[in-house]
């Protein structure tokens, strides 16, 4: 394997970007575009198992990491408070379309403004809290459908 | 007289039958379940053509309940050794097509044999698990076989790395073999783990739950923390096993395998200088820091989706393997709680057992307050962190990025628990508690008497921050060893690691310690 960087020209729509990649075998692949560094997880391909590029650990899910309120699976689409705190800001309204990783709410807890992100894409069907409201572990903040 | 040619042909035909069955019954049923056969799995895991099988012809010796009709060579497990990236490992792969891969006396003897070989040879053990559990027809013989396995897993703990790859069901007592090993890799969709299944749960507690909800890769990777890695499919599970092994020594007496450095040791990423917000209530993503300090693309997170307020994993610094422990301010403010304490402590102990130096990146507001945490035993769980750090004799280096308050400062690799070098960034705040809380206690009387309590409070907060909101007070007294411009962190860590390369710390003679469990 060579240690030199790969320089690639990538055209997206009408613009051309110069992408610098350090190690094509790594996963995530570290790509630099216009001074910013991006981590790109490569999906497994048909090649044999030994390629490191076939490994693509799944992205963290804020909802899944929250403590379970019951033994049942958390209601699909419910975004819950990961810890007790005060809602500082609700960033979405009913009807909004959100993508995975979009901020939906800011929770003041442990003297920190904790941004709560959408674990998956969806449409906001309910906003259960308002700014200033205190919430407990597992309280539903927003529901997606 | 039979000639040699016939003798060999007979052996080869038998091998073929063992491999595939008379009519492909060792392979096809697995494919129908969306799973690979026991041997296809070994092919994916091991370097091509390196697998050396042993005990392929073993038959069980039990009878009753129809067992005498089902004597199949291998008895439901394929065992032996092979190579991964050129390094030898011992392996066993359960064959679900033979009596559901049920664990028998003979299966247990085969597994025990390869573990004993691994221990004598000082090579890792990888178990590929796909089994309905104990072979009920064998009664206590099956249970004894499990006991032998658990005993060996325990003997092997800290001697050679043990990895369990879950590619099927694993229920009942059998879960304790993977549970005893160093790393569990679960595969989405096809693997489940639980001590008691849905039917027993329903009978006893009247809870309705299906297998996936109870013990899927998703559940164990996010909530229980049983799974250290979650793979989307089998191919990924074995690729991940190979990748994990690239960071691990073959046994406790070896150093982890260094690689030819591919990244510039002097790379100084200036975006680090502004990555920590000066507003202490604002979060940032610790992954961005990790990515910029360690060799590019080298970080392999462990427990990636469990207790995400802490980050642990393997990385490389100038080609040398290190264990990274970090708080994650972007999740729950980076607070320490029961689950993150368990995650951190277990990772530290693995690293210490296998000579992996520890690099800690610290920014935590403290331990999570609350009745739930206290009644859940945060004292005994949190104590594991300080125990694990204190006990570890590998090189220990810490960088305090921002908040290091109170008990959390002490347990997170502070100088006094024998961290070799403690660095701080200019944004570091080292104090018994945050400014607001401290001012409320220290100046309660003054604030009550003040005409304008808010203005008074802000004045005291500013004073407090001046003293404790910077690292100089701690550095003036040697509580931290040096203050770094953030972009210097990579070369400074590499140099520190080089210094400590041959560190040998003495431990007191004892039988074993008593980590709070």
Short mmCIF file of N, CA and C in Angstrom, two decimals, chain A residues 1 22-23 30 32 37 39 44-50 54-60 64-65 68 71-74 82-84 109-114 137, chain B residues 43-44 188 207-208 213 218 222-223 235-236 239-240 242-243 262 279-282 291 296-297 304-305 329 332-333 335 365 367-369 372-373 402-403 436:
data_model
loop_
_atom_site.label_atom_id
_atom_site.label_comp_id
_atom_site.label_asym_id
_atom_site.label_seq_id
_atom_site.Cartn_x
_atom_site.Cartn_y
_atom_site.Cartn_z
N UNK A 1 0.86 -1.20 0.00
CA UNK A 1 0.00 0.00 0.00
C UNK A 1 0.90 1.25 0.00
N UNK A 22 -6.61 9.92 2.18
CA UNK A 22 -5.35 9.41 2.71
C UNK A 22 -5.19 7.92 2.42
N UNK A 23 -6.18 7.14 2.78
CA UNK A 23 -6.04 5.70 2.71
C UNK A 23 -7.38 5.14 2.23
N UNK A 30 -11.10 8.84 5.35
CA UNK A 30 -10.99 10.25 5.73
C UNK A 30 -10.78 11.05 4.45
N UNK A 32 -10.69 14.88 2.56
CA UNK A 32 -10.63 16.31 2.78
C UNK A 32 -11.14 17.04 1.55
N UNK A 37 -12.64 18.20 6.82
CA UNK A 37 -12.42 16.76 6.84
C UNK A 37 -13.74 16.04 7.05
N UNK A 39 -15.71 12.14 7.45
CA UNK A 39 -15.55 10.70 7.65
C UNK A 39 -16.62 10.00 6.81
N UNK A 44 -20.43 -2.26 2.71
CA UNK A 44 -19.78 -3.49 2.27
C UNK A 44 -20.07 -3.77 0.80
N UNK A 45 -19.06 -4.28 0.13
CA UNK A 45 -19.25 -4.61 -1.28
C UNK A 45 -19.18 -6.12 -1.43
N UNK A 46 -19.10 -6.59 -2.64
CA UNK A 46 -19.13 -8.03 -2.89
C UNK A 46 -17.80 -8.70 -2.61
N UNK A 47 -16.76 -7.89 -2.33
CA UNK A 47 -15.44 -8.49 -2.18
C UNK A 47 -15.36 -9.35 -0.92
N UNK A 48 -14.27 -10.09 -0.81
CA UNK A 48 -14.10 -11.04 0.29
C UNK A 48 -13.97 -10.30 1.63
N UNK A 49 -14.24 -11.02 2.70
CA UNK A 49 -14.35 -10.42 4.02
C UNK A 49 -13.14 -9.67 4.54
N UNK A 50 -11.93 -9.94 4.01
CA UNK A 50 -10.77 -9.36 4.68
C UNK A 50 -10.60 -7.87 4.46
N UNK A 54 -14.93 -3.09 4.11
CA UNK A 54 -16.24 -3.72 4.17
C UNK A 54 -16.92 -3.46 5.51
N UNK A 55 -16.17 -2.86 6.45
CA UNK A 55 -16.73 -2.68 7.78
C UNK A 55 -17.40 -1.33 7.88
N UNK A 56 -18.65 -1.32 8.28
CA UNK A 56 -19.34 -0.05 8.38
C UNK A 56 -20.23 -0.06 9.61
N UNK A 57 -19.63 0.20 10.81
CA UNK A 57 -20.45 0.17 12.03
C UNK A 57 -21.61 1.14 11.89
N UNK A 58 -22.71 0.80 12.49
CA UNK A 58 -23.93 1.56 12.30
C UNK A 58 -23.86 2.87 13.10
N UNK A 59 -24.43 3.90 12.55
CA UNK A 59 -24.39 5.25 13.14
C UNK A 59 -25.14 5.26 14.48
N UNK A 60 -24.61 6.01 15.47
CA UNK A 60 -25.29 6.04 16.77
C UNK A 60 -26.71 6.57 16.64
N UNK A 64 -32.27 5.16 20.48
CA UNK A 64 -31.98 3.81 20.94
C UNK A 64 -31.13 3.84 22.21
N UNK A 65 -30.31 4.89 22.37
CA UNK A 65 -29.42 4.95 23.52
C UNK A 65 -30.14 5.39 24.79
N UNK A 68 -34.76 2.61 28.50
CA UNK A 68 -36.09 2.16 28.09
C UNK A 68 -37.12 2.45 29.17
N UNK A 71 -40.37 -2.60 29.20
CA UNK A 71 -39.70 -3.69 28.50
C UNK A 71 -40.05 -3.72 27.03
N UNK A 72 -41.18 -3.10 26.69
CA UNK A 72 -41.55 -3.06 25.28
C UNK A 72 -40.55 -2.19 24.54
N UNK A 73 -40.46 -2.41 23.24
CA UNK A 73 -39.61 -1.54 22.44
C UNK A 73 -40.19 -0.13 22.49
N UNK A 74 -39.30 0.89 22.52
CA UNK A 74 -39.79 2.27 22.54
C UNK A 74 -40.69 2.48 21.32
N UNK A 82 -32.88 12.13 27.13
CA UNK A 82 -31.86 11.20 27.61
C UNK A 82 -31.55 11.41 29.09
N UNK A 83 -31.91 12.54 29.64
CA UNK A 83 -31.70 12.80 31.07
C UNK A 83 -32.64 13.94 31.50
N UNK A 84 -32.83 14.08 32.82
CA UNK A 84 -33.72 15.14 33.28
C UNK A 84 -33.12 16.51 32.96
N UNK A 109 -29.27 20.64 30.62
CA UNK A 109 -29.08 19.67 31.69
C UNK A 109 -27.59 19.60 31.97
N UNK A 110 -27.23 19.37 33.23
CA UNK A 110 -25.83 19.36 33.65
C UNK A 110 -25.12 20.62 33.17
N UNK A 111 -25.78 21.77 33.30
CA UNK A 111 -25.22 23.08 32.91
C UNK A 111 -24.73 23.09 31.47
N UNK A 112 -25.41 22.35 30.63
CA UNK A 112 -24.98 22.29 29.23
C UNK A 112 -26.22 22.32 28.34
N UNK A 113 -26.10 23.01 27.22
CA UNK A 113 -27.18 22.99 26.25
C UNK A 113 -27.00 21.74 25.39
N UNK A 114 -27.80 20.73 25.67
CA UNK A 114 -27.66 19.46 24.96
C UNK A 114 -28.61 19.44 23.77
N UNK A 137 -36.28 11.66 32.68
CA UNK A 137 -35.78 10.55 31.88
C UNK A 137 -36.86 9.97 30.99
N UNK B 43 -14.21 -19.69 6.39
CA UNK B 43 -13.56 -19.19 5.17
C UNK B 43 -13.53 -17.66 5.16
N UNK B 44 -14.62 -17.05 5.63
CA UNK B 44 -14.68 -15.58 5.65
C UNK B 44 -13.75 -14.99 6.71
N UNK B 188 -26.81 -8.27 13.13
CA UNK B 188 -28.21 -7.85 13.08
C UNK B 188 -29.07 -8.89 12.36
N UNK B 207 -44.82 -10.79 31.08
CA UNK B 207 -44.44 -9.79 30.09
C UNK B 207 -44.48 -10.45 28.71
N UNK B 208 -45.04 -9.75 27.76
CA UNK B 208 -45.05 -10.25 26.38
C UNK B 208 -43.90 -9.61 25.65
N UNK B 213 -37.02 -8.21 20.23
CA UNK B 213 -37.14 -7.12 21.20
C UNK B 213 -36.35 -7.44 22.46
N UNK B 218 -29.36 -5.06 18.16
CA UNK B 218 -29.71 -3.67 18.41
C UNK B 218 -29.84 -3.39 19.92
N UNK B 222 -27.07 -1.27 22.20
CA UNK B 222 -27.43 0.09 22.63
C UNK B 222 -27.82 0.14 24.11
N UNK B 223 -28.60 -0.82 24.57
CA UNK B 223 -29.15 -0.70 25.93
C UNK B 223 -28.40 -1.51 26.97
N UNK B 235 -20.82 -11.06 6.84
CA UNK B 235 -19.60 -10.63 6.17
C UNK B 235 -18.92 -9.52 6.98
N UNK B 236 -19.75 -8.57 7.42
CA UNK B 236 -19.24 -7.46 8.21
C UNK B 236 -18.74 -7.92 9.58
N UNK B 239 -15.33 -9.38 9.04
CA UNK B 239 -14.39 -8.32 8.69
C UNK B 239 -14.02 -7.52 9.94
N UNK B 240 -15.03 -7.29 10.77
CA UNK B 240 -14.83 -6.54 12.01
C UNK B 240 -13.92 -7.32 12.97
N UNK B 242 -11.61 -9.42 12.14
CA UNK B 242 -10.24 -9.31 11.60
C UNK B 242 -9.65 -7.94 11.93
N UNK B 243 -10.48 -6.91 11.79
CA UNK B 243 -10.01 -5.55 12.07
C UNK B 243 -9.66 -5.41 13.55
N UNK B 262 1.63 5.65 8.78
CA UNK B 262 1.20 6.16 7.49
C UNK B 262 0.88 7.65 7.57
N UNK B 279 -17.85 29.15 25.48
CA UNK B 279 -19.04 29.12 26.32
C UNK B 279 -19.16 27.72 26.92
N UNK B 280 -19.03 27.61 28.27
CA UNK B 280 -19.02 26.27 28.87
C UNK B 280 -20.34 25.52 28.75
N UNK B 281 -21.41 26.21 28.31
CA UNK B 281 -22.68 25.49 28.17
C UNK B 281 -22.84 24.93 26.76
N UNK B 282 -21.87 25.21 25.90
CA UNK B 282 -21.99 24.73 24.52
C UNK B 282 -21.23 23.43 24.33
N UNK B 291 -10.45 12.18 15.84
CA UNK B 291 -10.07 12.06 14.44
C UNK B 291 -8.85 12.91 14.09
N UNK B 296 -4.84 9.05 11.06
CA UNK B 296 -6.08 9.21 10.30
C UNK B 296 -6.74 7.87 10.02
N UNK B 297 -8.02 7.79 10.32
CA UNK B 297 -8.80 6.59 10.01
C UNK B 297 -8.48 5.40 10.89
N UNK B 304 -19.87 1.32 20.46
CA UNK B 304 -20.11 2.58 19.75
C UNK B 304 -21.49 3.18 20.05
N UNK B 305 -22.49 2.33 20.24
CA UNK B 305 -23.85 2.85 20.43
C UNK B 305 -24.36 2.66 21.85
N UNK B 329 -18.99 15.34 25.22
CA UNK B 329 -19.86 16.46 25.64
C UNK B 329 -21.12 16.58 24.80
N UNK B 332 -25.47 13.87 26.52
CA UNK B 332 -25.70 14.03 27.96
C UNK B 332 -24.59 14.83 28.62
N UNK B 333 -24.10 15.85 27.93
CA UNK B 333 -23.08 16.76 28.45
C UNK B 333 -21.76 16.05 28.79
N UNK B 335 -21.55 13.47 30.79
CA UNK B 335 -21.64 13.10 32.20
C UNK B 335 -21.22 11.63 32.39
N UNK B 365 -18.70 17.03 33.17
CA UNK B 365 -19.17 17.87 34.27
C UNK B 365 -19.27 17.11 35.58
N UNK B 367 -20.42 13.28 37.83
CA UNK B 367 -21.31 12.12 37.85
C UNK B 367 -22.75 12.58 37.77
N UNK B 368 -23.58 11.79 37.13
CA UNK B 368 -24.99 12.11 36.93
C UNK B 368 -25.74 12.13 38.27
N UNK B 369 -26.32 13.29 38.64
CA UNK B 369 -27.11 13.30 39.88
C UNK B 369 -28.46 12.62 39.65
N UNK B 372 -32.34 7.80 40.57
CA UNK B 372 -32.20 6.62 39.73
C UNK B 372 -30.75 6.14 39.71
N UNK B 373 -29.83 7.10 39.57
CA UNK B 373 -28.41 6.74 39.52
C UNK B 373 -27.91 6.26 40.88
N UNK B 402 -11.56 20.35 28.78
CA UNK B 402 -12.38 21.40 29.37
C UNK B 402 -12.75 21.02 30.79
N UNK B 403 -13.96 20.53 31.01
CA UNK B 403 -14.41 20.35 32.40
C UNK B 403 -13.80 19.12 33.05
N UNK B 436 -21.27 28.08 38.95
CA UNK B 436 -22.59 28.45 39.49
C UNK B 436 -22.84 27.74 40.83
#
